[in-house]
Coordinates of C-alpha atoms and ligand atoms in Angstrom, one line a residue:
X1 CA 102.2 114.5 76.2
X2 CA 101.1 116.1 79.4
X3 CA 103.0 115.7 82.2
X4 CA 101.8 116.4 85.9
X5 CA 104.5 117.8 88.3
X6 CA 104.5 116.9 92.0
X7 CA 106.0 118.8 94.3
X8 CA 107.4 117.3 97.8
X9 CA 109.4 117.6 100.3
X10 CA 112.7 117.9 100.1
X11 CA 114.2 116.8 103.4
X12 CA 111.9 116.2 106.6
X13 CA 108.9 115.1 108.2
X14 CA 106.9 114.7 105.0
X15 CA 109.8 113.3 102.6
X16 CA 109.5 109.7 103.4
X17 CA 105.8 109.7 103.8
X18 CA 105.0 111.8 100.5
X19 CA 107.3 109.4 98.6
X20 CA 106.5 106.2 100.2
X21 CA 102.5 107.0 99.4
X22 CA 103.9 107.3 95.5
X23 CA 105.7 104.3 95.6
X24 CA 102.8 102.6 97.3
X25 CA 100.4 103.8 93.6
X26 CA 102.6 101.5 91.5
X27 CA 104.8 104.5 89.9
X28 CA 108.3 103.8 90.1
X29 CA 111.0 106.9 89.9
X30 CA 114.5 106.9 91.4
X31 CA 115.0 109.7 93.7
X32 CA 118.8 111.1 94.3
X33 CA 120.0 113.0 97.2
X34 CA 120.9 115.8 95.0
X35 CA 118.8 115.7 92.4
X36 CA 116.1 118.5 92.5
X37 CA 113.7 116.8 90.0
X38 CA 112.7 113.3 88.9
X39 CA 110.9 111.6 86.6
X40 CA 108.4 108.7 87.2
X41 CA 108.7 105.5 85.2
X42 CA 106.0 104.3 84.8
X43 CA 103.2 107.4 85.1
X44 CA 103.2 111.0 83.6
X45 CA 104.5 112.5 86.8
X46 CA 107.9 114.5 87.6
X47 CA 108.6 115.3 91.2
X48 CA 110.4 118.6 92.4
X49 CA 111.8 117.8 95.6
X50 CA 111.4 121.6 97.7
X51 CA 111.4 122.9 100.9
X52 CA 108.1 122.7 102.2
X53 CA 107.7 126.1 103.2
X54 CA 107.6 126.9 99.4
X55 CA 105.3 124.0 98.2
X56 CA 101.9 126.6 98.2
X57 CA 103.8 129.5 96.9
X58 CA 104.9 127.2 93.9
X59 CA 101.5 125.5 93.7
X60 CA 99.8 128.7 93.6
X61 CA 102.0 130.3 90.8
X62 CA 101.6 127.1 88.7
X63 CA 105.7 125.6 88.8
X64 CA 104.7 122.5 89.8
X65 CA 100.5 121.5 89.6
X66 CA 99.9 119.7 92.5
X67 CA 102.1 119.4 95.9
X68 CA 101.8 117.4 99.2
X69 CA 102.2 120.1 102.7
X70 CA 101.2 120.1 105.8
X71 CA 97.8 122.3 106.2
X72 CA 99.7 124.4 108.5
X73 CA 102.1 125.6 105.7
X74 CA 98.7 125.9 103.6
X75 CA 97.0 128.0 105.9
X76 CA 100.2 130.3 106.7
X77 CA 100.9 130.9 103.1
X78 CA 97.4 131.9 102.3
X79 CA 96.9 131.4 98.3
X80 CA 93.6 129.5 97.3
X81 CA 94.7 126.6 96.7
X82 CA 92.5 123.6 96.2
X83 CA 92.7 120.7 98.6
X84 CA 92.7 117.8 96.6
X85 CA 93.1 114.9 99.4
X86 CA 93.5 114.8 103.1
X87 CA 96.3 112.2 103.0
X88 CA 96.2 112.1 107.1
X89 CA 100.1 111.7 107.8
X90 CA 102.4 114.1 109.9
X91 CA 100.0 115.0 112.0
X92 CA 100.5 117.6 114.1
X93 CA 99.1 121.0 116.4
X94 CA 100.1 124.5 116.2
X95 CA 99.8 125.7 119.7
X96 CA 100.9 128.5 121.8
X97 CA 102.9 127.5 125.3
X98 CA 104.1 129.3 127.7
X99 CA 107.1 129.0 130.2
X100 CA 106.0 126.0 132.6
X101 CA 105.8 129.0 135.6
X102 CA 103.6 131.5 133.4
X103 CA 100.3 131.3 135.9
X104 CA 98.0 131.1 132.6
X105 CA 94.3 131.4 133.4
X106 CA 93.5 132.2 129.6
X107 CA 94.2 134.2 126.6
X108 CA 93.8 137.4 128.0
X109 CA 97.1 136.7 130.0
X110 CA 98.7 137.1 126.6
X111 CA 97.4 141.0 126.6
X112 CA 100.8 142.9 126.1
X113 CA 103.1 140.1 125.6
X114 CA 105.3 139.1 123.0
X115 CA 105.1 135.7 121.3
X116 CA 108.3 134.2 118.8
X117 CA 106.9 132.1 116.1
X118 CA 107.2 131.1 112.1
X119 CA 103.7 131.0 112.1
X120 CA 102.8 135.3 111.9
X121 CA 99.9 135.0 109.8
X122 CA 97.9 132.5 111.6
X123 CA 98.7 133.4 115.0
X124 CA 97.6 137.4 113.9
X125 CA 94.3 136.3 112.4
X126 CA 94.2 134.0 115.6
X127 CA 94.8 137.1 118.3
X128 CA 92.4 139.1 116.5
X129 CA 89.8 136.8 116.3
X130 CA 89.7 136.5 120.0
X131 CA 90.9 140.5 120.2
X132 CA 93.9 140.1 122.4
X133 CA 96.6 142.3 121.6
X134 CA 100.2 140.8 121.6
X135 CA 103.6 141.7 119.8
X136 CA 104.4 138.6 117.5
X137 CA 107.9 138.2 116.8
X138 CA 108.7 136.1 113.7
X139 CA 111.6 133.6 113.4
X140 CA 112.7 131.1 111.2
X141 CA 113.9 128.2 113.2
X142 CA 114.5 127.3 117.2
X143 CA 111.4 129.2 118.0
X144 CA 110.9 127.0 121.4
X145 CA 114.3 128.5 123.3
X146 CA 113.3 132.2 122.5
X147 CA 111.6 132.8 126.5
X148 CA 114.6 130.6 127.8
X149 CA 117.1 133.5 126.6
X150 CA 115.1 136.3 127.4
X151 CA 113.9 136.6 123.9
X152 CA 110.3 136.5 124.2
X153 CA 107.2 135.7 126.7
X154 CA 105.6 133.2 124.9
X155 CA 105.8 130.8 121.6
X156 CA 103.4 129.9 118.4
X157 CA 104.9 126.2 117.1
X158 CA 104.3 122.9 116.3
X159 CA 103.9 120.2 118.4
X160 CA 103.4 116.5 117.7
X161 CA 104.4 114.3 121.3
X162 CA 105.3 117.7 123.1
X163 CA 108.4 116.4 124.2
X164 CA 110.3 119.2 123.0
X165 CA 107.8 121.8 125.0
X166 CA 108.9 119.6 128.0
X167 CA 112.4 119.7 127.4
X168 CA 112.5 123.7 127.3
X169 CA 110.4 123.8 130.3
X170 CA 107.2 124.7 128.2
X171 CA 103.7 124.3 128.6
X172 CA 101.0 123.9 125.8
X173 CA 98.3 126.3 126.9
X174 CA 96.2 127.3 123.5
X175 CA 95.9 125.1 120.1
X176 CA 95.3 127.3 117.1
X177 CA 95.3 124.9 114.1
X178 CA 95.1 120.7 113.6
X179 CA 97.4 120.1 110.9
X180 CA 98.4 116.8 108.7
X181 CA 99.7 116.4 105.0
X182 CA 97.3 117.6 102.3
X183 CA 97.7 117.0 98.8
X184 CA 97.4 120.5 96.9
X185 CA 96.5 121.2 93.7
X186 CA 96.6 124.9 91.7
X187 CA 93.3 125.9 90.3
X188 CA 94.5 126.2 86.8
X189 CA 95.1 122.7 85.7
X190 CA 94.8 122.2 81.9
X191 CA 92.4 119.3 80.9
X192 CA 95.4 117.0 80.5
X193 CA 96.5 117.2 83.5
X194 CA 93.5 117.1 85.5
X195 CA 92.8 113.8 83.9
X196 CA 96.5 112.9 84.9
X197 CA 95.3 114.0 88.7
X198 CA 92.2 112.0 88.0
X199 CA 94.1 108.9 87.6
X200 CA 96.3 109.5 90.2
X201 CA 93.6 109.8 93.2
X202 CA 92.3 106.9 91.8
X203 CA 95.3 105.1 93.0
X204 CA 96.0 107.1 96.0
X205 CA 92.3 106.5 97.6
X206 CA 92.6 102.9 96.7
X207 CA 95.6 102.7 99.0
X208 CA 94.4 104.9 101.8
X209 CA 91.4 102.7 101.9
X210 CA 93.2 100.0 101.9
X211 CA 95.5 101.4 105.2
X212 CA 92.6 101.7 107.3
X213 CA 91.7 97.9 106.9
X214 CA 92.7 94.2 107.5
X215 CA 91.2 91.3 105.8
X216 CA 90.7 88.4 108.6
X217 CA 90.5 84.8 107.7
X218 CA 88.8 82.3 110.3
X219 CA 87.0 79.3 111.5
X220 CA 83.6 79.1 113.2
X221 CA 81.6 76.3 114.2
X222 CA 78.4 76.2 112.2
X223 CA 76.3 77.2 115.3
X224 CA 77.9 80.3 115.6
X225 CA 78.0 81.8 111.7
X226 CA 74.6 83.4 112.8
X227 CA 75.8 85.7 115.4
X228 CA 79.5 86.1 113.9
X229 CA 78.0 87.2 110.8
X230 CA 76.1 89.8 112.5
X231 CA 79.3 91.4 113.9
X232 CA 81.5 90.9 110.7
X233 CA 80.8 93.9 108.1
X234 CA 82.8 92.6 104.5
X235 CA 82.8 94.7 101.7
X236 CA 78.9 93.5 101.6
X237 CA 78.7 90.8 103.6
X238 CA 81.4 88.1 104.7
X239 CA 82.7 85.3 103.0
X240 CA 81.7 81.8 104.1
X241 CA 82.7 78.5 102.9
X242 CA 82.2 75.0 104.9
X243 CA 85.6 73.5 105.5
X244 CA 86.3 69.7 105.1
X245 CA 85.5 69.1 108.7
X246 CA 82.2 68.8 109.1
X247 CA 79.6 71.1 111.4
X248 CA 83.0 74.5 110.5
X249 CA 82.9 76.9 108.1
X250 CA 85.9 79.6 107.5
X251 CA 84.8 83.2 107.3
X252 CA 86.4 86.0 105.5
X253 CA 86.4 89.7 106.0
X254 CA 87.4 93.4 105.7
X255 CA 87.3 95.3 108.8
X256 CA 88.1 98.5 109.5
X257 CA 91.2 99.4 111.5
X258 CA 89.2 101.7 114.2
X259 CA 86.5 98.3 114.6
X260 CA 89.5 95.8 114.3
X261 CA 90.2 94.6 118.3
X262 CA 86.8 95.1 119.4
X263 CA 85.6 92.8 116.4
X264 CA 88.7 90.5 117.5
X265 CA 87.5 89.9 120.7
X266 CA 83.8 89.3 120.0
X267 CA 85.1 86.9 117.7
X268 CA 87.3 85.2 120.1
X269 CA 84.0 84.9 122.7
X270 CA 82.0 83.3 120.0
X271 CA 84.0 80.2 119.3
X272 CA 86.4 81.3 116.4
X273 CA 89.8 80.1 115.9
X274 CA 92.6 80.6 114.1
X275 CA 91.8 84.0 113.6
X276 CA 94.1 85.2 110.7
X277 CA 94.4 88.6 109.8
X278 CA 96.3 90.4 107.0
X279 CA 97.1 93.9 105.2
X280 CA 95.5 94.9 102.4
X281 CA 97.6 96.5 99.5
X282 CA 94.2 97.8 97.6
X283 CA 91.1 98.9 97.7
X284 CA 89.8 99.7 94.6
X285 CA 86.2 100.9 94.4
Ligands
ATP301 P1 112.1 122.4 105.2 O1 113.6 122.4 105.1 O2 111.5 121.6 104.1 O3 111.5 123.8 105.3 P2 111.1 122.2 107.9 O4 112.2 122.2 108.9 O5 110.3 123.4 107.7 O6 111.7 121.6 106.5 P3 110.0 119.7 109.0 O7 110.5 119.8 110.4 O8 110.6 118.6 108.2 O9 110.0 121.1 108.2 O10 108.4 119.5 109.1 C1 107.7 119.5 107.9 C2 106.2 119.4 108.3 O11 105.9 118.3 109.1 C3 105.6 120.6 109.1 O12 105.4 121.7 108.3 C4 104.4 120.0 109.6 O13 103.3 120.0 108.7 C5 104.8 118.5 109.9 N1 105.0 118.2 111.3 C6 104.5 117.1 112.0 N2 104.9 117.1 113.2 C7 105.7 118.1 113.4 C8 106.5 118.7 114.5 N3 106.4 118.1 115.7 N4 107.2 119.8 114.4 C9 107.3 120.4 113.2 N5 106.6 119.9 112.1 C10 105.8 118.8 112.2
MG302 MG1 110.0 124.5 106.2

């Protein structure tokens, strides 16, 4: 029997995330620090636990079938790789800064100067694009220190709270490229496995569905049901059942994260009380 192989981080931003989504599907696997693969219990998966860097490359050239990498790493690497799922975590900008005292007015001021990053391939199609003409200098690691030491005018990198940009006297003057964790697939799945993938989304929507809501329980007097109706959405419509005191009914409801505190406090102005509200562990279709 078929069995689909996942690869993830290793060590770093996307470890915990990647394998906490897994967990999160119901498929159980015990994952060593030194172990390099793993089997799941209770689903046809095995993990490969990778540097992220080489996620794409080993997507692409069919190792492992489907992988979970931050678009940047996607975009720098360049294969066709299908994007299976926008999973939404790590996110993250790759920008170019400059040192705090650079007087930038705009792109052009990078005419002639050097930039240190690891990202070479997007920053190149980037400076094209917008034809300004600049040495790129590639490193591996530590890009943000290379125009303290004399190294280089200007850096390409990552940047989530831009704390480090501030510690290294850096400003953020250009984004390139909105990045968070994507889950990958190669475009050569057999049947098997693309039914194993199948499965797998299934249970990976349900859950990312289920993140960006809250089910709220409460009481309304009778007078108000009308209007709080009108504000509460449900999955079709709310829930409503009269409680033993007479002239209340309690409500119940889905809402969605990004509607929640607004919805709260309508809620609040129309009479409701104890306003209840708790995660949701699915949603299935
Ligand atoms: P590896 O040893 O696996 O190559 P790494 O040092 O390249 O690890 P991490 O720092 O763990 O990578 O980051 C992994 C990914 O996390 C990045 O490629 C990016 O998609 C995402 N990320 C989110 N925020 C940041 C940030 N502030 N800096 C760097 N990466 C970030
Ligand atoms: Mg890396």
């Amino acid at each position: 029997m078929s069995v689909l192989r996942l690869a993830v981080q290793k060590k770093g931003r996307l470890c915990e995330a990647s394998l906490d989504l897994i967990k999160a599907c119901g498929i159980d696997f015990n994952a060593r620090a030194q172990q390099l693969t793993a089997p799941a219990y209770n689903f046809p998966l095995e993990f490969f636990f990778l540097r992220d860097d080489d996620i794409p490359g080993y997507v692409h050239d069919g190792v492992a079938d489907i992988g979970i990498v931050g678009r940047n790493e996607v975009e720098e690497k360049g294969y066709p790789l299908r994007i299976v799922e926008n999973l939404g975590f790590a996110p993250c900008r790759l920008s170019i800064a400059v040192p705090a005292t650079f007087d930038y007015r705009g792109l052009k001021d990078l005419e002639g100067k050097t930039i240190a990053t690891s990202y070479p391939r997007i920053l190149k199609d980037y400076l094209e694009e917008h034809a300004v003409e600049a040495d790129i200098h590639e490193i591996s690691g530590s890009v943000e220190i290379a125009p303290a030491i004399g190294l280089t005018d200007a850096i390409c990198d990552l940047v989530s709270s831009g704390s480090t940009l501030l510690h290294n006297n850096l400003k953020e003057v250009e984004t390139i490229l909105h990045s968070t964790a994507l889950l990958t697939a190669g475009e050569n799945l057999t049947e098997e496995k693309h039914a194993i993938l199948d499965k797998l989304l299934v249970r990976i929507r349900a859950v990312q569905r289920a993140k960006k809501h809250k089910y709220i329980l409460l009481n309304a007097p009778d007078s108000k049901l009308a209007d709080i109706v009108r504000i509460l959405p449900g999955m079709k419509s709310p829930t409503i059942m009269p409680l033993a005191e007479k002239g209340w009914s309690s409500l119940h409801s889905v809402v969605h994260e990004d509607d929640f505190w607004n919805i709260v406090e309508q809620l609040d102005q129309l009479g409701a009380q104890g306003i209840l509200v708790t995660p949701i562990e699915k949603i299935m279709y």
